[in-house]
Coordinates of C-alpha atoms and ligand atoms in Angstrom, one line a residue:
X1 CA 178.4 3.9 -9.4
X2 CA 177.7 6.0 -12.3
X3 CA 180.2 8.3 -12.8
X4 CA 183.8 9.3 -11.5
X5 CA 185.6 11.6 -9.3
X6 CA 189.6 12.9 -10.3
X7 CA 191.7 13.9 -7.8
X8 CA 193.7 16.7 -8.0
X9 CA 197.5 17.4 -6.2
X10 CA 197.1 20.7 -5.4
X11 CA 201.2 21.1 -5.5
X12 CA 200.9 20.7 -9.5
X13 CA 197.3 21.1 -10.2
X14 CA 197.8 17.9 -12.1
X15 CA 195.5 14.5 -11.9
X16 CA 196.5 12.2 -9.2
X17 CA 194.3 10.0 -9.4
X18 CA 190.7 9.0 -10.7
X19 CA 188.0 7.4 -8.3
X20 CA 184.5 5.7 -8.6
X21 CA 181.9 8.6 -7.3
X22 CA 179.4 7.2 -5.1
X23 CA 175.8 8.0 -5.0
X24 CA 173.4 7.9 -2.7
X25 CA 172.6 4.3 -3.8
X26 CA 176.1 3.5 -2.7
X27 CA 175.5 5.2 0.5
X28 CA 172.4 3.0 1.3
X29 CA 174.1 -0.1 0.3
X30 CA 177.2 0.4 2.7
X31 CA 175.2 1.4 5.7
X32 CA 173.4 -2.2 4.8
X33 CA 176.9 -3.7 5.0
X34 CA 177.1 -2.2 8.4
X35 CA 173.9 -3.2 9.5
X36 CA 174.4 -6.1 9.0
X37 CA 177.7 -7.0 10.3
X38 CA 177.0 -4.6 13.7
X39 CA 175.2 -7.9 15.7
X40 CA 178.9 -10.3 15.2
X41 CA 181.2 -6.9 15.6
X42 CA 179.4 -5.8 19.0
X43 CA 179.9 -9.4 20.4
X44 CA 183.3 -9.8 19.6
X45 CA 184.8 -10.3 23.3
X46 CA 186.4 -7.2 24.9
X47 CA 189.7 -8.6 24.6
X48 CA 189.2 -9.7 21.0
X49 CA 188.0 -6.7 19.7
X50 CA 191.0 -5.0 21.3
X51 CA 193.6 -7.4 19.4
X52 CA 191.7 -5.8 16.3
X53 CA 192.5 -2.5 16.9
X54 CA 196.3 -3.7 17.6
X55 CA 196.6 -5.3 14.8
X56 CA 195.2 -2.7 12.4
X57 CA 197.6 -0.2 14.2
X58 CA 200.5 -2.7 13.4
X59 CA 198.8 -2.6 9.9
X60 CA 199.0 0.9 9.6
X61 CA 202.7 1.6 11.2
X62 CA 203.6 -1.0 8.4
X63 CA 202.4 1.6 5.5
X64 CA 203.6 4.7 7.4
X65 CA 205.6 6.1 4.6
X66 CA 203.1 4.9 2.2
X67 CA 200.6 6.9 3.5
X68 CA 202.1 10.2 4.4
X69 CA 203.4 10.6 0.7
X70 CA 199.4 9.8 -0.1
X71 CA 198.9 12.2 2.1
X72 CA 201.2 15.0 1.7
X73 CA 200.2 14.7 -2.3
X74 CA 196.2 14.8 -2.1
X75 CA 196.4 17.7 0.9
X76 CA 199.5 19.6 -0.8
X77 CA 200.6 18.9 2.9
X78 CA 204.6 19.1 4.0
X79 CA 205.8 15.4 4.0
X80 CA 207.1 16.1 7.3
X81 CA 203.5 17.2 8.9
X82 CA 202.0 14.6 7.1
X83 CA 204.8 11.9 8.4
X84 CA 203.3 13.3 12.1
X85 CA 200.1 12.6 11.0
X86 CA 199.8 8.8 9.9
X87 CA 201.6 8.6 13.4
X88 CA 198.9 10.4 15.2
X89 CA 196.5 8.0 12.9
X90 CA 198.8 5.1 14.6
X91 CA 199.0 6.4 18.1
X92 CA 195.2 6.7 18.1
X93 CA 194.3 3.2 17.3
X94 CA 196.3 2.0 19.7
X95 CA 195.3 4.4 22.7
X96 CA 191.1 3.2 22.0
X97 CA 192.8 -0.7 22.0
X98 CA 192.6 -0.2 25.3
X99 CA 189.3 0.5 25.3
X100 CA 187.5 -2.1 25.0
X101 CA 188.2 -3.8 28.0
X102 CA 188.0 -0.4 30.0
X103 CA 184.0 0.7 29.2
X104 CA 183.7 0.7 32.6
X105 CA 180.2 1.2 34.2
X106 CA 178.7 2.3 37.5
X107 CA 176.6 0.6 40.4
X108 CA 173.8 2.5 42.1
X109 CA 172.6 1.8 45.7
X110 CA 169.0 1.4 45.5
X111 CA 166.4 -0.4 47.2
X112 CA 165.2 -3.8 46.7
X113 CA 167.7 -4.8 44.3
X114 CA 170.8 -4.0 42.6
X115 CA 171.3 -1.4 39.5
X116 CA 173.9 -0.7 37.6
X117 CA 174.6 0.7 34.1
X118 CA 177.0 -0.7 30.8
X119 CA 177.6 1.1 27.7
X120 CA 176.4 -0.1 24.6
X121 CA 177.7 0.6 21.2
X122 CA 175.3 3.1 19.0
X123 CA 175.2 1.1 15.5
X124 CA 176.0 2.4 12.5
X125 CA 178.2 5.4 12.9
X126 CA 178.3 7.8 9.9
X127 CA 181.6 8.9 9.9
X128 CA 182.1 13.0 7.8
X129 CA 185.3 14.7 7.8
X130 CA 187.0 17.6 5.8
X131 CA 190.2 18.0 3.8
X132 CA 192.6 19.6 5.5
X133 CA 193.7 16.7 7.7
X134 CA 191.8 13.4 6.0
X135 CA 192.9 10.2 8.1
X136 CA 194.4 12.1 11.1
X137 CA 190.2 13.3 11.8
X138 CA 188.9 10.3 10.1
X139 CA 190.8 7.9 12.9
X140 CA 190.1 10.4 15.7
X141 CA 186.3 9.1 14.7
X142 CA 186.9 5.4 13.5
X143 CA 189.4 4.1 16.7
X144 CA 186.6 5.2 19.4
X145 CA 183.7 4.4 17.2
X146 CA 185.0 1.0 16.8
X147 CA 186.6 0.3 20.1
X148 CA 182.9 0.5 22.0
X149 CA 181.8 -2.2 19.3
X150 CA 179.7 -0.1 16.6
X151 CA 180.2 -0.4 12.5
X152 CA 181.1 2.8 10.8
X153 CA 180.4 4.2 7.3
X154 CA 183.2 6.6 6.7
X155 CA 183.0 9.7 4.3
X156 CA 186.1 11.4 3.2
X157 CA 185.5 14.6 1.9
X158 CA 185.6 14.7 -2.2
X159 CA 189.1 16.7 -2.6
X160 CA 191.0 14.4 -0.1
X161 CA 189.9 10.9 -0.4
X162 CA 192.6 8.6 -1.4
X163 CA 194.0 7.9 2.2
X164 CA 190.4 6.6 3.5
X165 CA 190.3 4.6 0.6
X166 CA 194.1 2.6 1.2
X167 CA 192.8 2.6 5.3
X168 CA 190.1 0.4 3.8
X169 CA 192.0 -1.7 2.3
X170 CA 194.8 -1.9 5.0
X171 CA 191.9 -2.6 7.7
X172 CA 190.7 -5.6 5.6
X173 CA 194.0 -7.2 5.3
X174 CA 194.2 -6.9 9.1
X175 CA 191.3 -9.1 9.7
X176 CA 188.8 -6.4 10.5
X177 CA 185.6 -8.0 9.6
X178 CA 183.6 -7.3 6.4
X179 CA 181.4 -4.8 6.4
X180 CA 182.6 -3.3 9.7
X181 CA 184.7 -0.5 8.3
X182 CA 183.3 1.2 5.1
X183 CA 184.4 3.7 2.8
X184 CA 181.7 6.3 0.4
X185 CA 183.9 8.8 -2.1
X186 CA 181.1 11.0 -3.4
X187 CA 179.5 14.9 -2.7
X188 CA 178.2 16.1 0.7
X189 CA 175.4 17.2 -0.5
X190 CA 174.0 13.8 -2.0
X191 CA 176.6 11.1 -0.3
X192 CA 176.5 13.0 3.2
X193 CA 173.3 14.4 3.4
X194 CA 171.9 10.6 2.8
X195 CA 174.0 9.3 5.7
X196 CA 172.5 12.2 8.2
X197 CA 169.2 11.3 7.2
X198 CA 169.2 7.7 6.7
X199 CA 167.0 6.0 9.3
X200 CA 169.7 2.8 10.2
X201 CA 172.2 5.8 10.8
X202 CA 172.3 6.3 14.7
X203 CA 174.9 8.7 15.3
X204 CA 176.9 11.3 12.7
X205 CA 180.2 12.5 13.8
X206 CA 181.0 15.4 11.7
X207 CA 184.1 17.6 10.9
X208 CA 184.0 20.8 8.9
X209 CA 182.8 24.2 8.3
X210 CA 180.2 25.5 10.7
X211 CA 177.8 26.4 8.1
X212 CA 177.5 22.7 6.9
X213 CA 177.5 21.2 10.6
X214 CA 174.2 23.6 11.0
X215 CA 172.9 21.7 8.2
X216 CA 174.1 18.5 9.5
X217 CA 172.1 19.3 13.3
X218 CA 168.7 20.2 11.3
X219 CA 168.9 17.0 8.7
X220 CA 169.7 14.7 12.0
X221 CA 166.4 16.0 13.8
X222 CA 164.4 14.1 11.9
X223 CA 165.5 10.6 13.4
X224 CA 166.8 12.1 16.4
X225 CA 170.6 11.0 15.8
X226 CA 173.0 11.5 18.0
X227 CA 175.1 14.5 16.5
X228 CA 179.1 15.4 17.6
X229 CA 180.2 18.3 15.6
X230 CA 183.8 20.0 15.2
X231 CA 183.3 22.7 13.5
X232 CA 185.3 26.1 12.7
X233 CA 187.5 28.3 14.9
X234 CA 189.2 32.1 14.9
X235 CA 191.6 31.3 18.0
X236 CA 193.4 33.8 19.8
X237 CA 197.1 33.8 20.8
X238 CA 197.5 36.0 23.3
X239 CA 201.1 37.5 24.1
X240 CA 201.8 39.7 27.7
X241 CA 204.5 41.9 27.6
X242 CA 205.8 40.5 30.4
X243 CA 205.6 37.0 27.7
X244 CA 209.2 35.4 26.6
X245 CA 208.6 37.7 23.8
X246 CA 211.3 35.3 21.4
X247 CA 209.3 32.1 22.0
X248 CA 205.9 33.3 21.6
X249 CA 207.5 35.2 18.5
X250 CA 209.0 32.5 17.4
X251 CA 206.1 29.8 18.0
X252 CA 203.2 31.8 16.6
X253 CA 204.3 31.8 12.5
X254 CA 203.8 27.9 13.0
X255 CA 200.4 28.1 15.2
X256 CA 198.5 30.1 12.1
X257 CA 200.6 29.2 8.8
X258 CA 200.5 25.5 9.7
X259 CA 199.2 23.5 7.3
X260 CA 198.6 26.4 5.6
X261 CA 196.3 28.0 7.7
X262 CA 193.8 25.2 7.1
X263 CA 193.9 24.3 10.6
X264 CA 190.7 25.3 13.1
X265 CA 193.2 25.6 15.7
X266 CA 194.4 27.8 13.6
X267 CA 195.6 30.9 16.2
X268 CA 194.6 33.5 13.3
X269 CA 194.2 36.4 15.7
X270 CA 197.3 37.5 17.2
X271 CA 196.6 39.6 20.4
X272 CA 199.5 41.6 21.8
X273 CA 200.0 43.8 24.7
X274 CA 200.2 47.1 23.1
X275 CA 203.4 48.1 25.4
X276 CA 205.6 45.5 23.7
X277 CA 203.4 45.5 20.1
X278 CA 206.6 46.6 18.6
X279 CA 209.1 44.5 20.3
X280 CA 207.2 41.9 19.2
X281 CA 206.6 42.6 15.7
X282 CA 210.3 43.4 14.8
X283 CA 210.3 39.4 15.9
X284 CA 207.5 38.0 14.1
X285 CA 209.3 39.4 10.2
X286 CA 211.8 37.7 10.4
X287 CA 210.2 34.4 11.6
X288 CA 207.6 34.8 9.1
X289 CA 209.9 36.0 5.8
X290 CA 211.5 32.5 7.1
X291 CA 209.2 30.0 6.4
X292 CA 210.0 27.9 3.6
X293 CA 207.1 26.8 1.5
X294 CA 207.1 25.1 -1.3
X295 CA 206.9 21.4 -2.7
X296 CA 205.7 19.4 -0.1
X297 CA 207.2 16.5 -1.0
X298 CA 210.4 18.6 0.0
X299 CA 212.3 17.6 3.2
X300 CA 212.8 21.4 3.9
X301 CA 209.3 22.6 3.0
X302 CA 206.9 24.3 6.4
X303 CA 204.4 25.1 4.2
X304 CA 202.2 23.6 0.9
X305 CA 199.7 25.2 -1.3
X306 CA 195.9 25.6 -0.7
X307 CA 194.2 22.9 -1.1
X308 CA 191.9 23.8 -4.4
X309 CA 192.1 27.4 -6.2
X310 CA 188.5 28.2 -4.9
X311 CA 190.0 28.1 -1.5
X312 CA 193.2 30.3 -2.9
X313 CA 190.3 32.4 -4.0
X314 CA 188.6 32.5 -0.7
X315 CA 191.4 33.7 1.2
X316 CA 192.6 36.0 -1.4
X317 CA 188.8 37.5 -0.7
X318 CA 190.7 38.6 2.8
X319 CA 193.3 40.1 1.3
X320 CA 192.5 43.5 -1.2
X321 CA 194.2 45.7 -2.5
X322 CA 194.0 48.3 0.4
X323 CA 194.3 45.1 2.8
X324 CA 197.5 47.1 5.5
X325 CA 200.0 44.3 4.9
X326 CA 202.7 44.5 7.9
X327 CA 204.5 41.0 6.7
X328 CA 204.4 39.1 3.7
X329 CA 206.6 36.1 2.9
X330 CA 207.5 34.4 0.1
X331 CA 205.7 31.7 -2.7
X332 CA 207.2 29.7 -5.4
X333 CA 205.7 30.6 -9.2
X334 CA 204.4 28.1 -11.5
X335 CA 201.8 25.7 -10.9
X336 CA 200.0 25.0 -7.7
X337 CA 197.7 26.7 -5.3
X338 CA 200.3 28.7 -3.5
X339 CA 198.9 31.7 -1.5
X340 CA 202.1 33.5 1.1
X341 CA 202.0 33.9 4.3
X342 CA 200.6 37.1 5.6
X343 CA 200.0 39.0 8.8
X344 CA 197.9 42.1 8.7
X345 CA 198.1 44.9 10.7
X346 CA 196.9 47.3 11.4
X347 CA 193.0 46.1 11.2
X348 CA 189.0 47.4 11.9
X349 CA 187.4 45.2 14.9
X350 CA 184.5 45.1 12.0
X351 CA 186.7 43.3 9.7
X352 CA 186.0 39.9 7.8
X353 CA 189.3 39.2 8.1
X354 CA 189.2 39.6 12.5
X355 CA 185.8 37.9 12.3
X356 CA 185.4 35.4 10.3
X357 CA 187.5 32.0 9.6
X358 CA 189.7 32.9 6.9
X359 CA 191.1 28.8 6.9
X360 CA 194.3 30.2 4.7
X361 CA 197.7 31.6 5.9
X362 CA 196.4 34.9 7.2
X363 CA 197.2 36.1 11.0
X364 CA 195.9 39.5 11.9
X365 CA 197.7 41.8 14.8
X366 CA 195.7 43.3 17.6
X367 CA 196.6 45.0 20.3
X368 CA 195.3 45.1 23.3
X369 CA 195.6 47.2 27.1
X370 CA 195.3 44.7 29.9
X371 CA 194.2 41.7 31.3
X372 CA 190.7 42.7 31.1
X373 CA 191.2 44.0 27.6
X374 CA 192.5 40.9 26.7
X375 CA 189.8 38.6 27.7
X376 CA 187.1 40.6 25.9
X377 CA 189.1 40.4 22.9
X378 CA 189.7 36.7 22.7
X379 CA 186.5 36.3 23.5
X380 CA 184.8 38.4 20.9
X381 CA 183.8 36.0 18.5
X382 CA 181.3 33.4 17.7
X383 CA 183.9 30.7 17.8
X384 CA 185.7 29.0 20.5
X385 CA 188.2 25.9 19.7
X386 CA 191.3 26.5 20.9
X387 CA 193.8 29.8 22.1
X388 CA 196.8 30.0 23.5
X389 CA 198.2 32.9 26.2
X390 CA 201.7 33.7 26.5
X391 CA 202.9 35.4 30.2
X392 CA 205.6 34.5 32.7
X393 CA 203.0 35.3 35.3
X394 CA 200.8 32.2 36.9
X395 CA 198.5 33.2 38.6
X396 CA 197.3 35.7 35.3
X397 CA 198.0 32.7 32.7
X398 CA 195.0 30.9 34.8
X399 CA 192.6 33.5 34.9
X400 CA 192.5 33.9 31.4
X401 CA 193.1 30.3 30.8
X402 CA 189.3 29.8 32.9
X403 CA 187.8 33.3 31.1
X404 CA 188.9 32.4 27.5
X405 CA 185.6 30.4 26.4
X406 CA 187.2 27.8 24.1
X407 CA 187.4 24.1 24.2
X408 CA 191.3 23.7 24.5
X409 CA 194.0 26.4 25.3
X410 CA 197.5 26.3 25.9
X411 CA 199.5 28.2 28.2
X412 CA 203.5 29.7 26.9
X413 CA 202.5 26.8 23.9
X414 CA 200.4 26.4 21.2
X415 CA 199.9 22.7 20.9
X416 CA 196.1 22.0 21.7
X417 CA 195.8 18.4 19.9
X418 CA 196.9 14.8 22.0
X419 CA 195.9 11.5 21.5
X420 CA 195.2 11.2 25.4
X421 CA 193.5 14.4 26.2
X422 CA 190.0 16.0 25.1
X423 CA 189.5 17.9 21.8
X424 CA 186.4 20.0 21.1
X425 CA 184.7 23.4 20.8
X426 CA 182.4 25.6 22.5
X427 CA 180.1 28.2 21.2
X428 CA 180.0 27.7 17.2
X429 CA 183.1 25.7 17.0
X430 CA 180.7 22.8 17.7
X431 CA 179.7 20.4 20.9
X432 CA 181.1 17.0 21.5
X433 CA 184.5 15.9 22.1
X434 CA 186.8 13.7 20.2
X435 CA 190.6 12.1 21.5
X436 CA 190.7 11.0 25.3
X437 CA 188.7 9.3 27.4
X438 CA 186.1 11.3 26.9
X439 CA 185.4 10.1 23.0
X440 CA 183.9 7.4 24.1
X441 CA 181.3 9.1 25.6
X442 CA 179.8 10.1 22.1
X443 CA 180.3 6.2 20.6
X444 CA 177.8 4.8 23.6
X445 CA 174.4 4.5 25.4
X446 CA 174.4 4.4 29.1
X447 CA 172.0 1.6 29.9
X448 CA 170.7 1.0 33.2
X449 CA 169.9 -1.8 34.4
X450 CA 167.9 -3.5 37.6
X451 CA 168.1 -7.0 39.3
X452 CA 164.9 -7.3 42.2
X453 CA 166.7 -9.1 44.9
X454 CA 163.7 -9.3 47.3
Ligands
NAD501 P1 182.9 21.3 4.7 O1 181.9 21.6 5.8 O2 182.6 21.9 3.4 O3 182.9 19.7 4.4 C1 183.2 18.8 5.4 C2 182.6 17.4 5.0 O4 181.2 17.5 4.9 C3 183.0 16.9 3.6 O5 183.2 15.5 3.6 C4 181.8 17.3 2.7 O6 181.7 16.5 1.6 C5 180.7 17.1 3.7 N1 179.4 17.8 3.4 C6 179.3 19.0 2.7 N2 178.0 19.3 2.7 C7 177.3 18.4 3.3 C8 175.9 18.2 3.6 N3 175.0 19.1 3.2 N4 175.6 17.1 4.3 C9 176.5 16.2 4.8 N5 177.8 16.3 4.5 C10 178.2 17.4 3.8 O7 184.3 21.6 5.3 P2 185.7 21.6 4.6 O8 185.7 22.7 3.6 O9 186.0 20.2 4.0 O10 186.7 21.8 5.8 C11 187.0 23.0 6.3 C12 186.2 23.3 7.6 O11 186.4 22.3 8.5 C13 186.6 24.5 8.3 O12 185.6 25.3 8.7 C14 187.4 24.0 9.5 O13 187.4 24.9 10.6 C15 186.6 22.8 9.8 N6 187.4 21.9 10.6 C16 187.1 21.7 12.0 C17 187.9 20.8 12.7 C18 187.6 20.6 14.2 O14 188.0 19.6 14.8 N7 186.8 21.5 14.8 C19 189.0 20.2 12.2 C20 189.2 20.4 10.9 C21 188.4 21.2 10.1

């Protein structure tokens, strides 16, 4: 360690808290630690390793509170969202507890013998995840990764790391062996780009921006590691007129403004049948001008600050001065990274603001014909995460549930994320999927294996 890292609360733009910065040094010496406690972790007994990942989701239920205040001060996040959170980060380690004793595998008829296949855990897991949820995407990695019997190196991302750091901690003192969990705070471009490379690394599971998973795919080419990578999104929330027009109204501040808008579920394009655009605008003010943001510690507060100011930048980079603001609601003053939420309208197809991620609380309105229309729209993007369409009429909300080329979409809803069911991209939005059963695809090698019988 040579140097060291403050963290910032982006509610005050005050120091929270000051951290050792690791190296790449410190990056080589905790993938050792999990090389060399992967042979005792992978033999643990199903049923052993399962009371593990019990107990460290006992652990973790016991410093629930603790960590959602962490939380909600390191991501400017509401105390309430982040509450949610550490209880996703709960639900999740105990879901993959039942893992272990369910990697199930196949048997093959063949001749002359018998064949089946097991799973076997990777290694050492590099573990790289972004701000804007820390341990919610750090235990969608660490519960599976664990569960199939690998060690994991985890990297929290600079601006956010105090929550990976108390995990650590709060795994140890639930028995989780030494050197099985481990924690790096230090730059992606030293601390994470010597994880993707190093050569006792098998497998990187990486969330963030798409640009830096691109990097990520080349730098693991080298040693052929196994890559998952959830990356960006520009989703689509697409509202019929023939839509309950109040609920989709009502339901689509919180599905772009979340957290923010540093969410890549974030639904940041709004599509709406043109025949009830104005219907449905005339809904949306109000439900906007209403939500309440402000300190996140707050009971009442929806919505924080940006994370950093060069993200309040970034955004603001979508908004000039000639930007057509239809709704705009409200900020405290003072100190913090505060940027309102805003819906723009009307807006070029060519715009950055309809193309790219803006990852800040920006929606932009587009309308759109038909059905047809609809489902060029939506899919008129490099990106495709999640979506959500809004009609009372079946037998359309499947069609364009099937056309819409995204990982998850929702139908008259816009929640996309469960502990129990797949969660991933298409297109640019990455390849891989994390949460579910299918998780635990990513954390294992089929082997297959063959016993002569004649
Ligand atoms: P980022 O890509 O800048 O950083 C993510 C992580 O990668 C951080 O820990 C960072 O230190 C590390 N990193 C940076 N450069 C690296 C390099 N060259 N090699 C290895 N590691 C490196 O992303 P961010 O700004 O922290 O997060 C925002 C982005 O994350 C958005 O694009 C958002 O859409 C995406 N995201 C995706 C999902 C998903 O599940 N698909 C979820 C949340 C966020």
């Amino acid at each position: 360690m040579t140097d060291t890292l403050v963290v910032i609360e982006p509610a005050t733009e005050a120091a929270l808290e000051e951290v050792p910065r690791a190296d790449a040094a410190d990056v080589d010496a905790a993938v050792a630690r999990a090389k060399g406690a992967f042979p005792a972790w992978r033999a643990v007994t199903p049923a052993a390793r399962a009371a593990h990942l019990r107990a460290l989701a006992d652990a973790l239920a016991a410093h629930h509170e603790e960590l959602a205040v962490l939380e909600a001060r390191n991501a400017g996040k509401p105390l309430g969202d982040a509450r949610g959170e550490i209880g996703m980060v709960v639900d999740t380690f105990r879901y993959y507890a039942g893992a272990p004793e369910r990697l199930l595998g196949e048997t093959i008829p063949v001749a002359a013998g018998q064949s089946w296949t097991v799973r076997e855990p990777l290694g050492v897991v590099g573990l790289i995840v972004p701000w804007n949820f820390p341990l919610t995407i750090a235990a969608w990695k660490l519960a599976p990764a664990l569960a199939a019997g690998n060690t994991v190196v985890l990297k929290p991302a600079e601006l956010t790391p105090l929550t990976a750091l108390r995990f650590a901690q709060i795994a140890a003192a639930a028995g989780i062996p030494d050197g099985v969990v481990n924690v790096v705070v230090g730059p992606g471009r030293t601390c994470g780009q010597r994880l993707v490379e190093h050569p006792d690394v098998a497998k990187i599971a990486f969330t963030g921006s798409t640009a830096v998973g691109r990097s990520i795919a080349a730098g693991a080419a080298d040693t052929i590691k196994r890559v998952t990578l959830e990356l960006g999104g520009k989703s689509a929330n697409v509202v019929f007129a023939d839509a309950d027009l109040e609920a989709a109204a009502a339901a689509a501040p919180g599905a772009v403004f979340g957290n923010a808008g540093q969410d890549c579920c974030a639904r940041s394009r709004i599509l709406v049948q043109a025949q009830a655009l104005d219907d449905f605008m005339a809904l949306l003010e109000p439900a906007v001008k209403a939500i309440k943001v402000g300190d996140p510690l707050s009971e009442a507060t929806q919505m924080g600050p940006l994370i950093s100011a060069g993200q309040r930048d970034a955004v603001a980079s979508f908004v000039v001065s000639d930007a057509a603001v239809a709704i705009r609601g409200d900020v405290p003053s003072g100190p913090g990274y505060w940027f309102a939420p805003t819906v723009l309208y009307p807006v070029d197809a060519g715009a950055r603001a309809v193309r790219e991620e803006i990852f800040g609380p920006v929606a932009v309105v587009i309308p759109f014909q038909d059905e047809e229309d609809a489902m060029r729209l939506a899919n008129d993007t490099i990106y495709g995460l999640s979506g959500s369409v809004w009609t009372r009429d079946g037998a359309r909300a499947l069609r364009m549930a099937r056309a819409i080329d995204t990982g998850v979409i929702s139908i008259n809803s816009n929640n996309s994320v469960r502990v129990s069911t797949p969660f991933g991209g298409f297109k640019q939005s990455g390849y891989g999927r994390e949460l579910g059963p299918h998780a635990l695809d990513s954390y294992t090698e089929v082997k297959s294996i063959f016993y002569a019988t004649s």
